[in-house]
mmCIF file as gemmi writes it, N, C-alpha and C atoms, coordinates in Angstrom:
data_model
loop_
_atom_site.group_PDB
_atom_site.id
_atom_site.type_symbol
_atom_site.label_atom_id
_atom_site.label_alt_id
_atom_site.label_comp_id
_atom_site.label_asym_id
_atom_site.label_entity_id
_atom_site.label_seq_id
_atom_site.pdbx_PDB_ins_code
_atom_site.Cartn_x
_atom_site.Cartn_y
_atom_site.Cartn_z
_atom_site.occupancy
_atom_site.B_iso_or_equiv
_atom_site.pdbx_formal_charge
_atom_site.auth_seq_id
_atom_site.auth_asym_id
_atom_site.pdbx_PDB_model_num
ATOM 1 N N . UNK Axp A 1 ? 93.809 142.583 35.902 1 0 ? 1 A 1
ATOM 2 C CA . UNK Axp A 1 ? 94.172 141.241 35.544 1 0 ? 1 A 1
ATOM 3 C C . UNK Axp A 1 ? 93.889 140.322 36.72 1 0 ? 1 A 1
ATOM 4 N N . UNK Axp A 2 ? 93.621 139.077 36.403 1 0 ? 2 A 1
ATOM 5 C CA . UNK Axp A 2 ? 93.413 138.078 37.446 1 0 ? 2 A 1
ATOM 6 C C . UNK Axp A 2 ? 94.632 137.17 37.495 1 0 ? 2 A 1
ATOM 7 N N . UNK Axp A 3 ? 95.146 136.962 38.699 1 0 ? 3 A 1
ATOM 8 C CA . UNK Axp A 3 ? 96.25 136.034 38.925 1 0 ? 3 A 1
ATOM 9 C C . UNK Axp A 3 ? 95.701 134.804 39.621 1 0 ? 3 A 1
ATOM 10 N N . UNK Axp A 4 ? 96.037 133.642 39.081 1 0 ? 4 A 1
ATOM 11 C CA . UNK Axp A 4 ? 95.694 132.361 39.704 1 0 ? 4 A 1
ATOM 12 C C . UNK Axp A 4 ? 96.998 131.775 40.234 1 0 ? 4 A 1
ATOM 13 N N . UNK Axp A 5 ? 97.109 131.705 41.557 1 0 ? 5 A 1
ATOM 14 C CA . UNK Axp A 5 ? 98.352 131.335 42.213 1 0 ? 5 A 1
ATOM 15 C C . UNK Axp A 5 ? 98.204 129.965 42.87 1 0 ? 5 A 1
ATOM 16 N N . UNK Axp A 6 ? 99.148 129.084 42.593 1 0 ? 6 A 1
ATOM 17 C CA . UNK Axp A 6 ? 99.186 127.759 43.209 1 0 ? 6 A 1
ATOM 18 C C . UNK Axp A 6 ? 100.447 127.669 44.059 1 0 ? 6 A 1
ATOM 19 N N . UNK Axp A 7 ? 100.262 127.291 45.319 1 0 ? 7 A 1
ATOM 20 C CA . UNK Axp A 7 ? 101.372 127.183 46.259 1 0 ? 7 A 1
ATOM 21 C C . UNK Axp A 7 ? 101.455 125.742 46.742 1 0 ? 7 A 1
ATOM 22 N N . UNK Axp A 8 ? 102.637 125.147 46.627 1 0 ? 8 A 1
ATOM 23 C CA . UNK Axp A 8 ? 102.837 123.757 47.04 1 0 ? 8 A 1
ATOM 24 C C . UNK Axp A 8 ? 104.084 123.652 47.903 1 0 ? 8 A 1
ATOM 25 N N . UNK Axp A 9 ? 104.116 122.609 48.719 1 0 ? 9 A 1
ATOM 26 C CA . UNK Axp A 9 ? 105.303 122.363 49.528 1 0 ? 9 A 1
ATOM 27 C C . UNK Axp A 9 ? 106.444 121.902 48.633 1 0 ? 9 A 1
ATOM 28 N N . UNK Axp A 10 ? 107.653 122.312 48.98 1 0 ? 10 A 1
ATOM 29 C CA . UNK Axp A 10 ? 108.827 121.879 48.226 1 0 ? 10 A 1
ATOM 30 C C . UNK Axp A 10 ? 109.036 120.377 48.445 1 0 ? 10 A 1
ATOM 31 N N . UNK Axp A 11 ? 109.648 119.706 47.464 1 0 ? 11 A 1
ATOM 32 C CA . UNK Axp A 11 ? 109.962 118.284 47.65 1 0 ? 11 A 1
ATOM 33 C C . UNK Axp A 11 ? 110.826 118.1 48.892 1 0 ? 11 A 1
ATOM 34 N N . UNK Axp A 12 ? 110.56 117.053 49.638 1 0 ? 12 A 1
ATOM 35 C CA . UNK Axp A 12 ? 111.336 116.775 50.843 1 0 ? 12 A 1
ATOM 36 C C . UNK Axp A 12 ? 110.76 117.371 52.107 1 0 ? 12 A 1
ATOM 37 N N . UNK Axp A 13 ? 109.831 118.321 51.987 1 0 ? 13 A 1
ATOM 38 C CA . UNK Axp A 13 ? 109.184 118.906 53.165 1 0 ? 13 A 1
ATOM 39 C C . UNK Axp A 13 ? 108.054 117.98 53.586 1 0 ? 13 A 1
ATOM 40 N N . UNK Axp A 14 ? 108.03 117.606 54.856 1 0 ? 14 A 1
ATOM 41 C CA . UNK Axp A 14 ? 106.977 116.719 55.357 1 0 ? 14 A 1
ATOM 42 C C . UNK Axp A 14 ? 105.609 117.366 55.185 1 0 ? 14 A 1
ATOM 43 N N . UNK Axp A 15 ? 104.617 116.545 54.838 1 0 ? 15 A 1
ATOM 44 C CA . UNK Axp A 15 ? 103.264 117.034 54.594 1 0 ? 15 A 1
ATOM 45 C C . UNK Axp A 15 ? 102.265 116.195 55.4 1 0 ? 15 A 1
ATOM 46 N N . UNK Axp A 16 ? 102.095 116.489 56.702 1 0 ? 16 A 1
ATOM 47 C CA . UNK Axp A 16 ? 101.186 115.695 57.517 1 0 ? 16 A 1
ATOM 48 C C . UNK Axp A 16 ? 99.735 115.772 57.042 1 0 ? 16 A 1
ATOM 49 N N . UNK Axp A 17 ? 99.323 116.912 56.508 1 0 ? 17 A 1
ATOM 50 C CA . UNK Axp A 17 ? 97.95 117.013 56.007 1 0 ? 17 A 1
ATOM 51 C C . UNK Axp A 17 ? 97.767 116.13 54.781 1 0 ? 17 A 1
ATOM 52 N N . UNK Axp A 18 ? 98.759 116.077 53.912 1 0 ? 18 A 1
ATOM 53 C CA . UNK Axp A 18 ? 98.699 115.185 52.758 1 0 ? 18 A 1
ATOM 54 C C . UNK Axp A 18 ? 98.606 113.731 53.184 1 0 ? 18 A 1
ATOM 55 N N . UNK Axp A 19 ? 99.372 113.353 54.212 1 0 ? 19 A 1
ATOM 56 C CA . UNK Axp A 19 ? 99.303 111.981 54.743 1 0 ? 19 A 1
ATOM 57 C C . UNK Axp A 19 ? 97.925 111.682 55.305 1 0 ? 19 A 1
ATOM 58 N N . UNK Axp A 20 ? 97.321 112.652 56.013 1 0 ? 20 A 1
ATOM 59 C CA . UNK Axp A 20 ? 95.979 112.461 56.57 1 0 ? 20 A 1
ATOM 60 C C . UNK Axp A 20 ? 94.956 112.281 55.452 1 0 ? 20 A 1
ATOM 61 N N . UNK Axp A 21 ? 95.081 113.06 54.378 1 0 ? 21 A 1
ATOM 62 C CA . UNK Axp A 21 ? 94.175 112.935 53.239 1 0 ? 21 A 1
ATOM 63 C C . UNK Axp A 21 ? 94.339 111.559 52.601 1 0 ? 21 A 1
ATOM 64 N N . UNK Axp A 22 ? 95.588 111.132 52.439 1 0 ? 22 A 1
ATOM 65 C CA . UNK Axp A 22 ? 95.852 109.818 51.856 1 0 ? 22 A 1
ATOM 66 C C . UNK Axp A 22 ? 95.217 108.714 52.71 1 0 ? 22 A 1
ATOM 67 N N . UNK Axp A 23 ? 95.379 108.801 54.03 1 0 ? 23 A 1
ATOM 68 C CA . UNK Axp A 23 ? 94.773 107.816 54.925 1 0 ? 23 A 1
ATOM 69 C C . UNK Axp A 23 ? 93.262 107.795 54.821 1 0 ? 23 A 1
ATOM 70 N N . UNK Axp A 24 ? 92.651 108.972 54.722 1 0 ? 24 A 1
ATOM 71 C CA . UNK Axp A 24 ? 91.191 109.047 54.596 1 0 ? 24 A 1
ATOM 72 C C . UNK Axp A 24 ? 90.726 108.458 53.272 1 0 ? 24 A 1
ATOM 73 N N . UNK Axp A 25 ? 91.473 108.723 52.21 1 0 ? 25 A 1
ATOM 74 C CA . UNK Axp A 25 ? 91.112 108.15 50.903 1 0 ? 25 A 1
ATOM 75 C C . UNK Axp A 25 ? 91.229 106.632 50.929 1 0 ? 25 A 1
ATOM 76 N N . UNK Axp A 26 ? 92.255 106.111 51.575 1 0 ? 26 A 1
ATOM 77 C CA . UNK Axp A 26 ? 92.386 104.657 51.703 1 0 ? 26 A 1
ATOM 78 C C . UNK Axp A 26 ? 91.206 104.089 52.481 1 0 ? 26 A 1
ATOM 79 N N . UNK Axp A 27 ? 90.803 104.768 53.568 1 0 ? 27 A 1
ATOM 80 C CA . UNK Axp A 27 ? 89.669 104.314 54.373 1 0 ? 27 A 1
ATOM 81 C C . UNK Axp A 27 ? 88.373 104.313 53.575 1 0 ? 27 A 1
ATOM 82 N N . UNK Axp A 28 ? 88.278 105.181 52.578 1 0 ? 28 A 1
ATOM 83 C CA . UNK Axp A 28 ? 87.083 105.241 51.731 1 0 ? 28 A 1
ATOM 84 C C . UNK Axp A 28 ? 87.143 104.262 50.556 1 0 ? 28 A 1
ATOM 85 N N . UNK Axp A 29 ? 88.213 103.483 50.497 1 0 ? 29 A 1
ATOM 86 C CA . UNK Axp A 29 ? 88.313 102.473 49.458 1 0 ? 29 A 1
ATOM 87 C C . UNK Axp A 29 ? 89.168 102.853 48.261 1 0 ? 29 A 1
ATOM 88 N N . UNK Axp A 30 ? 89.833 103.992 48.325 1 0 ? 30 A 1
ATOM 89 C CA . UNK Axp A 30 ? 90.706 104.416 47.229 1 0 ? 30 A 1
ATOM 90 C C . UNK Axp A 30 ? 92.138 103.965 47.526 1 0 ? 30 A 1
ATOM 91 N N . UNK Axp A 31 ? 92.344 102.651 47.542 1 0 ? 31 A 1
ATOM 92 C CA . UNK Axp A 31 ? 93.62 102.065 47.933 1 0 ? 31 A 1
ATOM 93 C C . UNK Axp A 31 ? 94.765 102.332 46.978 1 0 ? 31 A 1
ATOM 94 N N . UNK Axp A 32 ? 94.454 102.706 45.755 1 0 ? 32 A 1
ATOM 95 C CA . UNK Axp A 32 ? 95.521 102.931 44.777 1 0 ? 32 A 1
ATOM 96 C C . UNK Axp A 32 ? 96.142 104.328 44.896 1 0 ? 32 A 1
ATOM 97 N N . UNK Axp A 33 ? 95.575 105.179 45.758 1 0 ? 33 A 1
ATOM 98 C CA . UNK Axp A 33 ? 96.104 106.545 45.93 1 0 ? 33 A 1
ATOM 99 C C . UNK Axp A 33 ? 97.427 106.46 46.681 1 0 ? 33 A 1
ATOM 100 N N . UNK Axp A 34 ? 98.43 107.155 46.168 1 0 ? 34 A 1
ATOM 101 C CA . UNK Axp A 34 ? 99.746 107.137 46.796 1 0 ? 34 A 1
ATOM 102 C C . UNK Axp A 34 ? 100.393 108.514 46.665 1 0 ? 34 A 1
ATOM 103 N N . UNK Axp A 35 ? 101.083 108.956 47.691 1 0 ? 35 A 1
ATOM 104 C CA . UNK Axp A 35 ? 101.856 110.193 47.623 1 0 ? 35 A 1
ATOM 105 C C . UNK Axp A 35 ? 101.032 111.46 47.523 1 0 ? 35 A 1
ATOM 106 N N . UNK Axp A 36 ? 100.057 111.656 48.39 1 0 ? 36 A 1
ATOM 107 C CA . UNK Axp A 36 ? 99.223 112.86 48.361 1 0 ? 36 A 1
ATOM 108 C C . UNK Axp A 36 ? 100.01 114.042 48.923 1 0 ? 36 A 1
ATOM 109 N N . UNK Axp A 37 ? 99.999 115.169 48.217 1 0 ? 37 A 1
ATOM 110 C CA . UNK Axp A 37 ? 100.588 116.425 48.68 1 0 ? 37 A 1
ATOM 111 C C . UNK Axp A 37 ? 99.484 117.475 48.645 1 0 ? 37 A 1
ATOM 112 N N . UNK Axp A 38 ? 99.387 118.275 49.679 1 0 ? 38 A 1
ATOM 113 C CA . UNK Axp A 38 ? 98.347 119.287 49.809 1 0 ? 38 A 1
ATOM 114 C C . UNK Axp A 38 ? 98.959 120.655 49.552 1 0 ? 38 A 1
ATOM 115 N N . UNK Axp A 39 ? 98.186 121.573 48.971 1 0 ? 39 A 1
ATOM 116 C CA . UNK Axp A 39 ? 98.675 122.914 48.696 1 0 ? 39 A 1
ATOM 117 C C . UNK Axp A 39 ? 97.573 123.958 48.846 1 0 ? 39 A 1
ATOM 118 N N . UNK Axp A 40 ? 97.845 125.155 48.312 1 0 ? 40 A 1
ATOM 119 C CA . UNK Axp A 40 ? 96.886 126.266 48.38 1 0 ? 40 A 1
ATOM 120 C C . UNK Axp A 40 ? 96.668 126.821 46.977 1 0 ? 40 A 1
ATOM 121 N N . UNK Axp A 41 ? 95.467 127.338 46.758 1 0 ? 41 A 1
ATOM 122 C CA . UNK Axp A 41 ? 95.122 128.003 45.504 1 0 ? 41 A 1
ATOM 123 C C . UNK Axp A 41 ? 94.524 129.352 45.861 1 0 ? 41 A 1
ATOM 124 N N . UNK Axp A 42 ? 95.04 130.422 45.257 1 0 ? 42 A 1
ATOM 125 C CA . UNK Axp A 42 ? 94.576 131.778 45.566 1 0 ? 42 A 1
ATOM 126 C C . UNK Axp A 42 ? 94.33 132.519 44.256 1 0 ? 42 A 1
ATOM 127 N N . UNK Axp A 43 ? 93.205 133.233 44.17 1 0 ? 43 A 1
ATOM 128 C CA . UNK Axp A 43 ? 92.931 134.122 43.039 1 0 ? 43 A 1
ATOM 129 C C . UNK Axp A 43 ? 93.006 135.558 43.531 1 0 ? 43 A 1
ATOM 130 N N . UNK Axp A 44 ? 93.728 136.391 42.774 1 0 ? 44 A 1
ATOM 131 C CA . UNK Axp A 44 ? 93.9 137.795 43.139 1 0 ? 44 A 1
ATOM 132 C C . UNK Axp A 44 ? 93.589 138.65 41.919 1 0 ? 44 A 1
ATOM 133 N N . UNK Axp A 45 ? 92.736 139.654 42.089 1 0 ? 45 A 1
ATOM 134 C CA . UNK Axp A 45 ? 92.478 140.639 41.039 1 0 ? 45 A 1
ATOM 135 C C . UNK Axp A 45 ? 93.495 141.763 41.21 1 0 ? 45 A 1
ATOM 136 N N . UNK Axp A 46 ? 94.247 142.048 40.156 1 0 ? 46 A 1
ATOM 137 C CA . UNK Axp A 46 ? 95.258 143.091 40.18 1 0 ? 46 A 1
ATOM 138 C C . UNK Axp A 46 ? 94.827 144.211 39.237 1 0 ? 46 A 1
ATOM 139 N N . UNK Axp A 47 ? 94.722 145.415 39.751 1 0 ? 47 A 1
ATOM 140 C CA . UNK Axp A 47 ? 94.304 146.567 38.936 1 0 ? 47 A 1
ATOM 141 C C . UNK Axp A 47 ? 95.499 147.075 38.141 1 0 ? 47 A 1
ATOM 142 N N . UNK Axp A 48 ? 95.939 146.271 37.2 1 0 ? 48 A 1
ATOM 143 C CA . UNK Axp A 48 ? 97.102 146.602 36.381 1 0 ? 48 A 1
ATOM 144 C C . UNK Axp A 48 ? 96.874 146.021 34.991 1 0 ? 48 A 1
ATOM 145 N N . UNK Axp A 49 ? 97.002 146.849 33.966 1 0 ? 49 A 1
ATOM 146 C CA . UNK Axp A 49 ? 96.761 146.375 32.597 1 0 ? 49 A 1
ATOM 147 C C . UNK Axp A 49 ? 98.036 145.921 31.896 1 0 ? 49 A 1
ATOM 148 N N . UNK Axp A 50 ? 99.188 146.357 32.382 1 0 ? 50 A 1
ATOM 149 C CA . UNK Axp A 50 ? 100.467 145.96 31.785 1 0 ? 50 A 1
ATOM 150 C C . UNK Axp A 50 ? 100.889 144.605 32.362 1 0 ? 50 A 1
ATOM 151 N N . UNK Axp A 51 ? 100.986 143.564 31.524 1 0 ? 51 A 1
ATOM 152 C CA . UNK Axp A 51 ? 101.321 142.225 32.033 1 0 ? 51 A 1
ATOM 153 C C . UNK Axp A 51 ? 102.646 142.164 32.793 1 0 ? 51 A 1
ATOM 154 N N . UNK Axp A 52 ? 103.658 142.874 32.342 1 0 ? 52 A 1
ATOM 155 C CA . UNK Axp A 52 ? 104.954 142.836 33.024 1 0 ? 52 A 1
ATOM 156 C C . UNK Axp A 52 ? 104.84 143.415 34.435 1 0 ? 52 A 1
ATOM 157 N N . UNK Axp A 53 ? 104.109 144.512 34.575 1 0 ? 53 A 1
ATOM 158 C CA . UNK Axp A 53 ? 103.94 145.115 35.898 1 0 ? 53 A 1
ATOM 159 C C . UNK Axp A 53 ? 103.052 144.25 36.781 1 0 ? 53 A 1
ATOM 160 N N . UNK Axp A 54 ? 102.037 143.624 36.195 1 0 ? 54 A 1
ATOM 161 C CA . UNK Axp A 54 ? 101.181 142.72 36.967 1 0 ? 54 A 1
ATOM 162 C C . UNK Axp A 54 ? 101.99 141.527 37.47 1 0 ? 54 A 1
ATOM 163 N N . UNK Axp A 55 ? 102.852 140.955 36.602 1 0 ? 55 A 1
ATOM 164 C CA . UNK Axp A 55 ? 103.704 139.839 37.019 1 0 ? 55 A 1
ATOM 165 C C . UNK Axp A 55 ? 104.619 140.248 38.171 1 0 ? 55 A 1
ATOM 166 N N . UNK Axp A 56 ? 105.213 141.424 38.061 1 0 ? 56 A 1
ATOM 167 C CA . UNK Axp A 56 ? 106.103 141.908 39.117 1 0 ? 56 A 1
ATOM 168 C C . UNK Axp A 56 ? 105.354 142.064 40.436 1 0 ? 56 A 1
ATOM 169 N N . UNK Axp A 57 ? 104.134 142.562 40.364 1 0 ? 57 A 1
ATOM 170 C CA . UNK Axp A 57 ? 103.334 142.751 41.576 1 0 ? 57 A 1
ATOM 171 C C . UNK Axp A 57 ? 102.958 141.41 42.203 1 0 ? 57 A 1
ATOM 172 N N . UNK Axp A 58 ? 102.55 140.456 41.366 1 0 ? 58 A 1
ATOM 173 C CA . UNK Axp A 58 ? 102.192 139.13 41.875 1 0 ? 58 A 1
ATOM 174 C C . UNK Axp A 58 ? 103.421 138.452 42.487 1 0 ? 58 A 1
ATOM 175 N N . UNK Axp A 59 ? 104.567 138.587 41.845 1 0 ? 59 A 1
ATOM 176 C CA . UNK Axp A 59 ? 105.809 138.024 42.397 1 0 ? 59 A 1
ATOM 177 C C . UNK Axp A 59 ? 106.08 138.59 43.791 1 0 ? 59 A 1
ATOM 178 N N . UNK Axp A 60 ? 105.939 139.908 43.938 1 0 ? 60 A 1
ATOM 179 C CA . UNK Axp A 60 ? 106.174 140.535 45.247 1 0 ? 60 A 1
ATOM 180 C C . UNK Axp A 60 ? 105.182 140.022 46.279 1 0 ? 60 A 1
ATOM 181 N N . UNK Axp A 61 ? 103.91 139.872 45.889 1 0 ? 61 A 1
ATOM 182 C CA . UNK Axp A 61 ? 102.89 139.349 46.816 1 0 ? 61 A 1
ATOM 183 C C . UNK Axp A 61 ? 103.277 137.958 47.311 1 0 ? 61 A 1
ATOM 184 N N . UNK Axp A 62 ? 103.674 137.114 46.37 1 0 ? 62 A 1
ATOM 185 C CA . UNK Axp A 62 ? 104.04 135.743 46.728 1 0 ? 62 A 1
ATOM 186 C C . UNK Axp A 62 ? 105.27 135.714 47.622 1 0 ? 62 A 1
ATOM 187 N N . UNK Axp A 63 ? 106.278 136.485 47.272 1 0 ? 63 A 1
ATOM 188 C CA . UNK Axp A 63 ? 107.525 136.495 48.03 1 0 ? 63 A 1
ATOM 189 C C . UNK Axp A 63 ? 107.355 137.077 49.435 1 0 ? 63 A 1
ATOM 190 N N . UNK Axp A 64 ? 106.497 138.1 49.566 1 0 ? 64 A 1
ATOM 191 C CA . UNK Axp A 64 ? 106.384 138.804 50.838 1 0 ? 64 A 1
ATOM 192 C C . UNK Axp A 64 ? 105.304 138.259 51.763 1 0 ? 64 A 1
ATOM 193 N N . UNK Axp A 65 ? 104.256 137.612 51.215 1 0 ? 65 A 1
ATOM 194 C CA . UNK Axp A 65 ? 103.143 137.209 52.073 1 0 ? 65 A 1
ATOM 195 C C . UNK Axp A 65 ? 102.546 135.851 51.744 1 0 ? 65 A 1
ATOM 196 N N . UNK Axp A 66 ? 102.209 135.617 50.501 1 0 ? 66 A 1
ATOM 197 C CA . UNK Axp A 66 ? 101.376 134.464 50.168 1 0 ? 66 A 1
ATOM 198 C C . UNK Axp A 66 ? 102.082 133.126 50.313 1 0 ? 66 A 1
ATOM 199 N N . UNK Axp A 67 ? 103.367 133.065 50.013 1 0 ? 67 A 1
ATOM 200 C CA . UNK Axp A 67 ? 104.112 131.803 50.098 1 0 ? 67 A 1
ATOM 201 C C . UNK Axp A 67 ? 105.259 131.937 51.095 1 0 ? 67 A 1
ATOM 202 N N . UNK Axp A 68 ? 105.49 130.879 51.821 1 0 ? 68 A 1
ATOM 203 C CA . UNK Axp A 68 ? 106.677 130.793 52.67 1 0 ? 68 A 1
ATOM 204 C C . UNK Axp A 68 ? 107.757 130.152 51.798 1 0 ? 68 A 1
ATOM 205 N N . UNK Axp A 69 ? 108.569 130.978 51.172 1 0 ? 69 A 1
ATOM 206 C CA . UNK Axp A 69 ? 109.491 130.49 50.149 1 0 ? 69 A 1
ATOM 207 C C . UNK Axp A 69 ? 110.606 129.594 50.693 1 0 ? 69 A 1
ATOM 208 N N . UNK Axp A 70 ? 110.714 129.466 51.994 1 0 ? 70 A 1
ATOM 209 C CA . UNK Axp A 70 ? 111.679 128.532 52.569 1 0 ? 70 A 1
ATOM 210 C C . UNK Axp A 70 ? 111.198 127.1 52.359 1 0 ? 70 A 1
ATOM 211 N N . UNK Axp A 71 ? 109.888 126.874 52.508 1 0 ? 71 A 1
ATOM 212 C CA . UNK Axp A 71 ? 109.354 125.512 52.398 1 0 ? 71 A 1
ATOM 213 C C . UNK Axp A 71 ? 108.337 125.34 51.267 1 0 ? 71 A 1
ATOM 214 N N . UNK Axp A 72 ? 107.974 126.433 50.583 1 0 ? 72 A 1
ATOM 215 C CA . UNK Axp A 72 ? 106.939 126.349 49.55 1 0 ? 72 A 1
ATOM 216 C C . UNK Axp A 72 ? 107.434 126.893 48.212 1 0 ? 72 A 1
ATOM 217 N N . UNK Axp A 73 ? 106.919 126.308 47.144 1 0 ? 73 A 1
ATOM 218 C CA . UNK Axp A 73 ? 107.082 126.827 45.788 1 0 ? 73 A 1
ATOM 219 C C . UNK Axp A 73 ? 105.769 127.485 45.371 1 0 ? 73 A 1
ATOM 220 N N . UNK Axp A 74 ? 105.836 128.4 44.431 1 0 ? 74 A 1
ATOM 221 C CA . UNK Axp A 74 ? 104.598 128.97 43.899 1 0 ? 74 A 1
ATOM 222 C C . UNK Axp A 74 ? 104.71 129.101 42.386 1 0 ? 74 A 1
ATOM 223 N N . UNK Axp A 75 ? 103.551 129.074 41.757 1 0 ? 75 A 1
ATOM 224 C CA . UNK Axp A 75 ? 103.438 129.289 40.319 1 0 ? 75 A 1
ATOM 225 C C . UNK Axp A 75 ? 102.149 130.071 40.104 1 0 ? 75 A 1
ATOM 226 N N . UNK Axp A 76 ? 102.066 130.823 39.023 1 0 ? 76 A 1
ATOM 227 C CA . UNK Axp A 76 ? 100.856 131.598 38.777 1 0 ? 76 A 1
ATOM 228 C C . UNK Axp A 76 ? 100.629 131.764 37.295 1 0 ? 76 A 1
ATOM 229 N N . UNK Axp A 77 ? 99.363 132.056 36.968 1 0 ? 77 A 1
ATOM 230 C CA . UNK Axp A 77 ? 98.953 132.39 35.61 1 0 ? 77 A 1
ATOM 231 C C . UNK Axp A 77 ? 98.251 133.727 35.684 1 0 ? 77 A 1
ATOM 232 N N . UNK Axp A 78 ? 98.443 134.548 34.675 1 0 ? 78 A 1
ATOM 233 C CA . UNK Axp A 78 ? 97.743 135.829 34.58 1 0 ? 78 A 1
ATOM 234 C C . UNK Axp A 78 ? 96.708 135.748 33.465 1 0 ? 78 A 1
ATOM 235 N N . UNK Axp A 79 ? 95.558 136.344 33.729 1 0 ? 79 A 1
ATOM 236 C CA . UNK Axp A 79 ? 94.484 136.397 32.739 1 0 ? 79 A 1
ATOM 237 C C . UNK Axp A 79 ? 93.955 137.822 32.678 1 0 ? 79 A 1
ATOM 238 N N . UNK Axp A 80 ? 93.826 138.34 31.468 1 0 ? 80 A 1
ATOM 239 C CA . UNK Axp A 80 ? 93.274 139.681 31.319 1 0 ? 80 A 1
ATOM 240 C C . UNK Axp A 80 ? 91.828 139.697 31.81 1 0 ? 80 A 1
ATOM 241 N N . UNK Axp A 81 ? 91.462 140.758 32.49 1 0 ? 81 A 1
ATOM 242 C CA . UNK Axp A 81 ? 90.105 140.872 33.06 1 0 ? 81 A 1
ATOM 243 C C . UNK Axp A 81 ? 89.069 141.103 31.981 1 0 ? 81 A 1
């Protein structure tokens, strides 16, 4: 199965990279852009055919390595290979 994982900063956590992106977009003439938040996108192939077991494995990956759950949220979608 393929897992598509999106990791974003929790609300209230400062995002200096998002601010830098917003500033660059304004400099390029995109003045209407407001509140940019930056995140991560990860695709993982999981050698598991049972969706429940694949979900459990992806959850463990996110909790133990991929996301810093103190300051980040994560969400994922599973797709059969």
